[in-house]
Short mmCIF file of C-alpha atoms in Angstrom, two decimals:
data_model
loop_
_atom_site.label_atom_id
_atom_site.label_comp_id
_atom_site.label_asym_id
_atom_site.label_seq_id
_atom_site.Cartn_x
_atom_site.Cartn_y
_atom_site.Cartn_z
CA MET A 183 172.02 71.76 181.77
CA SER A 184 170.00 72.30 178.98
CA ALA A 185 166.81 73.15 178.46
CA GLU A 186 165.64 69.91 177.31
CA GLU A 187 167.50 67.95 179.84
CA HIS A 188 165.76 69.86 182.43
CA ARG A 189 162.30 69.04 180.43
CA GLN A 190 163.51 65.17 180.40
CA ARG A 191 164.25 65.45 184.04
CA ALA A 192 160.51 66.41 184.59
CA ILE A 193 158.91 63.82 182.79
CA GLU A 194 161.31 61.17 184.42
CA ALA A 195 160.33 62.51 187.79
CA LEU A 196 156.91 61.97 187.33
CA GLY A 197 157.07 58.28 186.99
CA ILE A 198 154.21 58.29 184.64
CA LEU A 199 155.91 56.64 181.49
CA ASP A 200 154.58 53.54 180.32
CA THR A 201 152.38 52.90 183.21
CA ALA A 202 148.91 51.45 183.03
CA PRO A 203 146.04 53.55 181.56
CA ASP A 204 144.24 56.00 184.13
CA GLU A 205 140.63 56.07 184.31
CA ARG A 206 140.63 59.64 185.49
CA VAL A 207 142.71 60.88 182.35
CA ASP A 208 140.80 58.63 180.39
CA ARG A 209 137.42 59.93 181.13
CA ILE A 210 139.19 63.90 180.10
CA THR A 211 139.85 62.36 176.07
CA ARG A 212 136.44 61.08 176.26
CA ILE A 213 134.76 63.90 177.01
CA ALA A 214 137.35 65.84 174.76
CA GLN A 215 136.05 63.67 172.02
CA GLN A 216 132.92 64.24 172.83
CA ALA A 217 133.28 67.91 173.12
CA PHE A 218 134.67 68.45 169.76
CA GLY A 219 133.33 65.56 167.53
CA VAL A 220 137.22 64.18 166.45
CA PRO A 221 137.86 60.97 165.69
CA MET A 222 140.98 60.80 167.60
CA VAL A 223 142.09 62.63 171.09
CA SER A 224 145.14 61.66 172.80
CA VAL A 225 147.18 62.56 176.16
CA THR A 226 150.49 62.88 174.84
CA LEU A 227 153.99 62.74 176.87
CA ILE A 228 157.06 63.75 174.78
CA ASP A 229 159.77 61.19 175.64
CA ARG A 230 163.88 61.60 174.62
CA ASP A 231 162.92 60.09 170.90
CA ARG A 232 159.23 59.05 171.30
CA GLN A 233 155.74 60.36 172.05
CA TRP A 234 154.02 58.35 174.67
CA ARG A 235 150.52 58.37 175.13
CA LYS A 236 148.73 57.86 178.47
CA SER A 237 145.68 57.88 177.05
CA GLN A 238 144.34 57.85 173.29
CA ILE A 239 141.32 57.07 171.38
CA GLY A 240 141.58 56.54 167.74
CA LEU A 241 145.12 56.43 167.32
CA GLY A 242 146.06 52.89 167.32
CA GLY A 243 149.07 52.39 169.59
CA ASN A 244 150.30 53.98 172.66
CA GLU A 245 153.35 55.37 170.87
CA ALA A 246 155.29 56.81 167.78
CA PRO A 247 157.87 58.63 166.84
CA ARG A 248 158.76 62.16 168.81
CA GLU A 249 160.68 63.43 164.85
CA GLY A 250 158.02 65.36 163.21
CA ALA A 251 155.44 65.39 166.03
CA PHE A 252 153.07 67.96 166.26
CA CYS A 253 152.69 67.43 169.79
CA ASP A 254 156.44 67.77 169.70
CA VAL A 255 156.19 71.48 168.32
CA THR A 256 153.43 72.31 170.72
CA VAL A 257 155.89 71.38 173.82
CA ARG A 258 158.54 73.22 172.27
CA GLN A 259 156.59 76.57 171.54
CA GLY A 260 154.95 75.96 174.63
CA ASP A 261 151.60 77.50 173.65
CA THR A 262 148.59 76.02 172.15
CA LEU A 263 149.08 74.80 168.39
CA ILE A 264 146.10 74.81 165.66
CA VAL A 265 146.70 73.56 162.30
CA GLU A 266 143.36 73.66 160.30
CA ASP A 267 144.69 71.90 157.43
CA ALA A 268 147.97 70.50 157.50
CA ALA A 269 147.95 69.52 153.74
CA LEU A 270 147.92 73.70 153.15
CA ASP A 271 150.50 74.34 155.57
CA SER A 272 154.04 75.19 154.90
CA VAL A 273 155.04 74.03 158.07
CA PHE A 274 153.37 70.42 158.22
CA SER A 275 152.35 69.89 154.78
CA THR A 276 155.56 67.30 153.95
CA ASN A 277 155.38 65.98 157.41
CA PRO A 278 154.92 62.04 157.54
CA PHE A 279 151.85 61.64 159.87
CA VAL A 280 150.45 63.89 157.25
CA THR A 281 151.27 62.07 154.22
CA GLY A 282 151.12 58.96 155.93
CA ASP A 283 149.43 57.08 158.70
CA PRO A 284 147.14 58.57 160.33
CA ASN A 285 146.97 61.18 157.24
CA LEU A 286 145.88 63.70 159.81
CA ARG A 287 144.74 67.46 158.34
CA PHE A 288 143.90 68.79 161.56
CA TYR A 289 145.77 69.20 164.87
CA ALA A 290 144.95 71.29 168.22
CA GLY A 291 146.81 70.59 170.91
CA HIS A 292 147.69 72.70 174.29
CA PRO A 293 150.89 71.88 176.38
CA ILE A 294 150.86 70.31 179.76
CA GLN A 295 153.41 71.27 182.26
CA ALA A 296 154.58 69.16 185.14
CA PRO A 297 154.91 70.55 189.15
CA SER A 298 157.93 71.84 188.23
CA GLY A 299 156.82 74.03 185.17
CA GLU A 300 158.83 72.06 182.44
CA HIS A 301 156.44 71.47 179.66
CA VAL A 302 156.22 67.78 179.13
CA GLY A 303 153.14 66.47 177.01
CA THR A 304 149.89 67.79 175.43
CA LEU A 305 146.33 67.44 175.54
CA CYS A 306 145.74 67.29 171.83
CA ILE A 307 142.59 66.42 169.56
CA LEU A 308 143.01 65.42 165.74
CA ASP A 309 140.98 64.63 162.55
CA THR A 310 141.74 63.53 158.65
CA THR A 311 139.46 66.47 157.61
CA PRO A 312 140.52 70.25 158.06
CA ARG A 313 138.45 72.09 160.76
CA HIS A 314 138.35 75.30 162.29
CA LEU A 315 138.22 76.50 166.58
CA ASN A 316 136.47 79.20 167.80
CA ASP A 317 137.61 81.21 170.55
CA ALA A 318 135.23 79.57 173.08
CA GLN A 319 136.26 75.78 171.61
CA VAL A 320 139.90 77.22 172.02
CA ALA A 321 139.36 77.83 175.86
CA LEU A 322 137.57 74.69 176.18
CA LEU A 323 140.87 72.92 175.15
CA ARG A 324 143.05 74.77 177.30
CA ASP A 325 140.77 74.01 180.26
CA LEU A 326 140.82 70.09 179.34
CA ALA A 327 144.41 70.12 179.29
CA GLU A 328 144.64 71.79 182.61
CA TRP A 329 142.71 69.25 183.96
CA VAL A 330 144.58 66.68 182.64
CA GLN A 331 147.84 68.64 184.17
CA ALA A 332 146.11 68.68 187.71
CA GLU A 333 145.22 65.09 187.84
CA ILE A 334 148.82 63.81 186.79
CA ALA A 335 150.14 66.18 189.25
CA GLN A 336 148.35 64.88 192.04
CA VAL A 337 148.99 61.22 190.54
CA ASP A 338 152.63 62.25 191.16
CA GLN A 339 151.87 63.63 194.85
CA ILE A 340 150.09 60.75 195.77
CA ASP A 341 152.91 58.41 194.55
CA GLN A 342 155.14 60.75 197.08
CA ALA A 343 153.13 60.68 199.93
CA SER A 344 152.61 56.68 199.40
CA LEU A 345 156.31 56.18 199.48
CA VAL A 346 156.62 58.52 202.44
CA GLN A 347 154.06 56.68 204.46
CA ARG A 348 155.59 52.86 203.09
CA ALA A 349 159.26 54.60 204.60
CA LEU A 350 157.17 55.18 207.86
CA LEU A 351 155.61 51.74 208.08
CA PRO A 352 158.12 49.47 210.67
CA ALA A 353 161.18 48.61 208.95
CA GLU A 354 161.56 44.95 210.29
CA MET A 355 160.05 43.02 212.56
CA PRO A 356 161.27 43.07 216.48
CA GLU A 357 162.98 40.42 218.05
CA THR A 358 160.36 38.76 220.57
CA PRO A 359 162.06 35.05 221.45
CA GLY A 360 158.45 32.75 222.58
CA TYR A 361 156.08 35.06 220.51
CA THR A 362 155.04 35.31 217.20
CA LEU A 363 154.65 39.02 215.34
CA ALA A 364 152.48 39.76 212.21
CA ALA A 365 150.63 42.61 210.60
CA ALA A 366 149.79 44.37 207.35
CA THR A 367 148.32 47.15 206.23
CA VAL A 368 146.03 48.05 202.98
CA ALA A 369 145.11 51.15 201.61
CA ALA A 370 141.39 51.70 200.20
CA GLY A 371 143.41 53.83 197.62
CA GLN A 372 146.89 54.41 196.97
CA ILE A 373 147.43 55.83 200.85
CA GLY A 374 145.68 55.23 203.64
CA GLY A 375 144.84 56.62 207.28
CA ASP A 376 145.82 53.63 209.05
CA ILE A 377 149.04 52.90 210.31
CA TYR A 378 150.38 50.67 212.73
CA ASP A 379 154.34 50.50 214.72
CA TRP A 380 156.11 48.24 216.93
CA TYR A 381 159.52 47.93 218.58
CA ARG A 382 161.09 46.77 221.65
CA LEU A 383 161.91 48.93 224.60
CA GLY A 384 163.72 46.79 227.02
CA ASP A 385 162.19 43.89 228.09
CA ARG A 386 158.71 45.49 226.58
CA LEU A 387 157.02 44.87 223.18
CA ARG A 388 155.43 48.43 222.44
CA VAL A 389 152.21 48.19 219.70
CA THR A 390 150.11 50.93 218.02
CA LEU A 391 147.51 51.14 216.08
CA ALA A 392 145.80 53.93 214.92
CA ASP A 393 143.12 54.92 212.57
CA VAL A 394 142.24 58.31 211.06
CA MET A 395 138.68 59.14 210.61
CA GLY A 396 138.67 59.02 206.49
CA LYS A 397 141.05 58.22 203.56
CA GLY A 398 143.64 59.86 201.10
CA ILE A 399 146.47 62.24 201.60
CA GLY A 400 144.79 64.45 204.34
CA PRO A 401 144.11 61.36 206.41
CA ALA A 402 147.70 59.76 205.93
CA ILE A 403 149.72 63.07 206.92
CA ILE A 404 147.75 62.83 210.17
CA ALA A 405 148.29 59.39 211.05
CA SER A 406 152.03 59.83 210.03
CA ALA A 407 152.21 62.79 212.84
CA VAL A 408 150.20 60.84 215.22
CA ARG A 409 153.38 57.86 214.85
CA ALA A 410 155.55 60.05 215.18
CA SER A 411 154.34 61.80 217.97
CA LEU A 412 153.97 58.44 219.99
CA ARG A 413 157.44 57.45 219.24
CA THR A 414 158.75 60.67 220.64
CA ALA A 415 160.06 60.21 224.55
CA PRO A 416 159.23 56.76 224.96
CA ASP A 417 159.87 56.43 228.61
CA ARG A 418 156.71 58.48 228.91
CA PRO A 419 153.66 56.44 230.40
CA LEU A 420 151.42 55.01 227.95
CA ALA A 421 148.60 57.36 229.15
CA ALA A 422 150.50 60.45 229.23
CA ALA A 423 151.92 59.71 225.27
CA VAL A 424 148.44 59.53 224.36
CA SER A 425 147.13 62.66 225.81
CA GLU A 426 149.83 64.66 224.47
CA VAL A 427 149.12 63.49 221.08
CA ASP A 428 145.31 64.42 221.78
CA ARG A 429 146.44 67.92 222.77
CA LEU A 430 148.91 68.26 219.58
CA LEU A 431 145.57 67.49 217.16
CA GLU A 432 143.00 69.74 219.12
CA ASP A 433 145.86 72.55 218.89
CA ASP A 434 146.54 71.40 215.07
CA ILE A 435 143.15 70.18 213.47
CA GLY A 436 140.53 70.85 216.37
CA GLY A 437 137.48 71.95 214.95
CA THR A 438 138.09 69.92 211.25
CA GLY A 439 135.92 67.19 212.04
CA VAL A 440 138.91 64.75 211.83
CA PHE A 441 139.50 62.49 214.66
CA VAL A 442 141.64 59.69 215.39
CA THR A 443 140.95 56.11 217.30
CA ALA A 444 144.22 54.45 218.57
CA PHE A 445 145.08 51.49 220.70
CA HIS A 446 148.54 52.07 222.29
CA ALA A 447 149.94 49.18 224.73
CA ASP A 448 152.90 47.72 225.66
CA VAL A 449 153.39 44.02 226.27
CA GLU A 450 156.21 42.49 229.13
CA LEU A 451 157.79 39.68 227.17
CA ALA A 452 158.35 37.68 230.63
CA SER A 453 155.05 37.72 231.98
CA GLY A 454 153.12 38.09 229.20
CA GLU A 455 151.54 41.56 231.00
CA ILE A 456 149.64 44.17 228.40
CA SER A 457 149.15 47.61 229.67
CA PHE A 458 147.15 49.42 226.94
CA VAL A 459 145.46 52.73 225.99
CA ASP A 460 142.15 52.70 224.16
CA ALA A 461 141.31 56.02 222.92
CA GLY A 462 137.80 55.21 221.16
CA HIS A 463 139.48 52.43 219.25
CA SER A 464 137.71 49.23 220.71
CA LEU A 465 138.61 46.94 218.44
CA GLY A 466 141.44 45.41 220.66
CA PHE A 467 141.23 41.65 221.47
CA ILE A 468 142.87 38.35 222.98
CA LEU A 469 141.68 34.65 221.50
CA ARG A 470 142.40 32.77 224.76
CA ALA A 471 144.04 29.48 223.83
CA ASP A 472 140.24 27.68 224.88
CA ASP A 473 139.04 29.83 221.74
CA THR A 474 137.21 32.09 224.20
CA TRP A 475 137.50 35.64 223.50
CA ASP A 476 138.42 38.76 225.79
CA TYR A 477 137.43 42.27 224.36
CA LEU A 478 140.14 44.65 226.00
CA ARG A 479 137.20 47.80 226.30
CA SER A 480 138.06 51.24 227.86
CA THR A 481 136.02 54.41 227.97
CA GLY A 482 138.44 56.95 226.10
CA LEU A 483 137.25 59.23 223.52
CA PRO A 484 139.20 59.02 219.90
CA LEU A 485 141.84 61.56 219.48
CA GLY A 486 141.41 65.34 218.45
CA MET A 487 137.77 65.78 219.81
CA GLY A 488 138.97 68.02 222.73
CA PHE A 489 137.54 65.83 225.15
CA ASP A 490 140.57 64.58 226.87
CA ASP A 491 139.43 65.11 230.84
CA GLY A 492 142.25 62.63 231.77
CA ARG A 493 143.64 59.09 229.61
CA GLU A 494 143.97 55.89 232.12
CA SER A 495 145.76 52.59 231.27
CA ALA A 496 144.33 48.87 231.69
CA LEU A 497 145.55 45.67 231.85
CA ALA A 498 145.49 42.36 230.97
CA VAL A 499 147.60 39.37 230.26
CA LEU A 500 148.66 36.75 227.48
CA HIS A 501 149.28 33.46 228.79
CA PRO A 502 151.08 31.06 226.39
CA GLY A 503 148.83 30.42 223.41
CA ASP A 504 146.61 33.24 223.74
CA ALA A 505 147.09 36.15 220.90
CA LEU A 506 146.32 39.93 221.13
CA LEU A 507 144.72 40.99 217.98
CA CYS A 508 144.07 44.22 216.90
CA CYS A 509 142.16 45.48 213.84
CA SER A 510 140.92 48.95 211.94
CA ASP A 511 137.21 48.67 211.29
CA GLY A 512 137.90 48.07 207.68
CA LEU A 513 138.29 44.57 208.86
CA LEU A 514 134.89 44.34 209.73
CA ASP A 515 133.86 45.52 206.18
CA VAL A 516 135.41 42.37 204.04
CA LEU A 517 134.09 39.77 206.70
CA ASP A 518 130.55 38.14 206.26
CA GLY A 519 128.80 36.60 209.16
CA ASP A 520 130.62 36.58 212.42
CA PRO A 521 134.07 37.84 211.81
CA PHE A 522 135.50 36.95 215.12
CA GLU A 523 134.30 33.24 214.48
CA HIS A 524 136.06 33.96 210.75
CA VAL A 525 139.54 35.40 212.12
CA ARG A 526 139.35 32.63 215.22
CA ARG A 527 138.96 29.74 212.24
CA VAL A 528 142.13 31.83 210.06
CA LEU A 529 144.26 32.32 213.20
CA ARG A 530 144.28 28.75 214.51
CA ALA A 531 144.60 27.06 211.12
CA GLU A 532 147.44 29.21 209.20
CA GLY A 533 148.58 31.02 212.95
CA PRO A 534 149.71 34.78 212.82
CA GLN A 535 151.13 35.32 209.57
CA GLY A 536 148.34 33.62 207.73
CA ALA A 537 145.85 35.38 209.42
CA VAL A 538 146.91 38.52 208.48
CA ASP A 539 147.48 37.26 204.65
CA GLU A 540 143.91 36.71 204.65
CA ALA A 541 142.83 40.03 205.82
CA ALA A 542 144.69 41.49 203.10
CA ARG A 543 143.66 39.26 200.44
CA LEU A 544 140.37 39.94 201.47
CA ALA A 545 140.91 43.75 201.73
CA ARG A 546 142.51 44.16 198.45
CA SER A 547 139.13 41.72 197.16
CA HIS A 548 137.08 44.59 198.67
CA ARG A 549 139.09 47.54 197.27
CA GLY A 550 137.61 51.01 197.89
CA VAL A 551 135.52 49.86 201.06
CA ASP A 552 138.27 51.28 203.88
CA ASP A 553 141.82 51.24 205.10
CA LEU A 554 142.16 47.83 206.48
CA THR A 555 144.80 46.99 209.30
CA VAL A 556 145.79 43.91 211.50
CA LEU A 557 148.10 43.35 213.93
CA VAL A 558 148.72 40.06 215.95
CA VAL A 559 151.03 39.08 219.15
CA GLN A 560 151.01 35.64 219.80
CA ARG A 561 152.28 34.09 222.91
CA ASP A 562 153.66 30.98 222.26
CA ARG A 563 155.18 29.73 225.39
#
């Protein structure tokens, strides 16, 4: 495979071409314009036959032909390119971007690398009058380009982590005759620290909801590890499974100040009996058929705090018409007034799926507040 083919694969793997503007990258182009006092700045990615601008100021469009592009030369040489006066430059004086729109005279660009090392684009500054950059300005251009590079790499890493996290959510809803299930999770950012899980174990339905303190990649990784551990050896008693997760978290992240709250339960489908362990979560409830609430409390501390002195399971029962609701604290952030009255009203009017959809809608309208996850198990008969 040629170097150009490797480079093209690298830029396509980023998944950034033709994506929406990103404020983190736009911020850098604004800083570059202010620092250098130029009318035009671009974060340019070199595609097969075009240059596509992830961010630009003063250029009037997001793409242009690759042929003849100054940025293409920068990418090919893999180092800073400075053209102080293109009209006097033997290479660029007849360039169509010099003799025609936008009538460039000055160009300075530094290459941007993909995480795998290929040069895929540039940060460049441009002007219609000749300019000179001193050593400090050249160093600043390089630093800003490396900042763009880091932001693009972070976006790629977040996108990959988001794909992994979505893959770890339950692939399908378990078959539970006599029950209606619904659940959703909405991250405050691109990835979150909440997870939920549900699956059949013979005549039981196992449900889990966990909330890792914080938002972003770190909590998402920990949340995925919690889910994986709780799925291991599913025949273990609930309390033993939760204690094992606690031990593993203490070994791995103890002392970091990160902890996890969790609700881990089995529902006996025939009788409606619920056996549950609550590890500092305290956001499990039963809405009874007569519209009263039962709070599923426990004295267990969050996981990863190093104080596991023996977990114990507790019992409750779902009768026909009752609904088990478990949520993360993000739900409390998006509900005004009495949150439980809001939940009761929507759950009764719209059913489990309608209630979950409403919670997701509210979470998206309050983007950035906190991750939100809601899980409902309603016994119909």
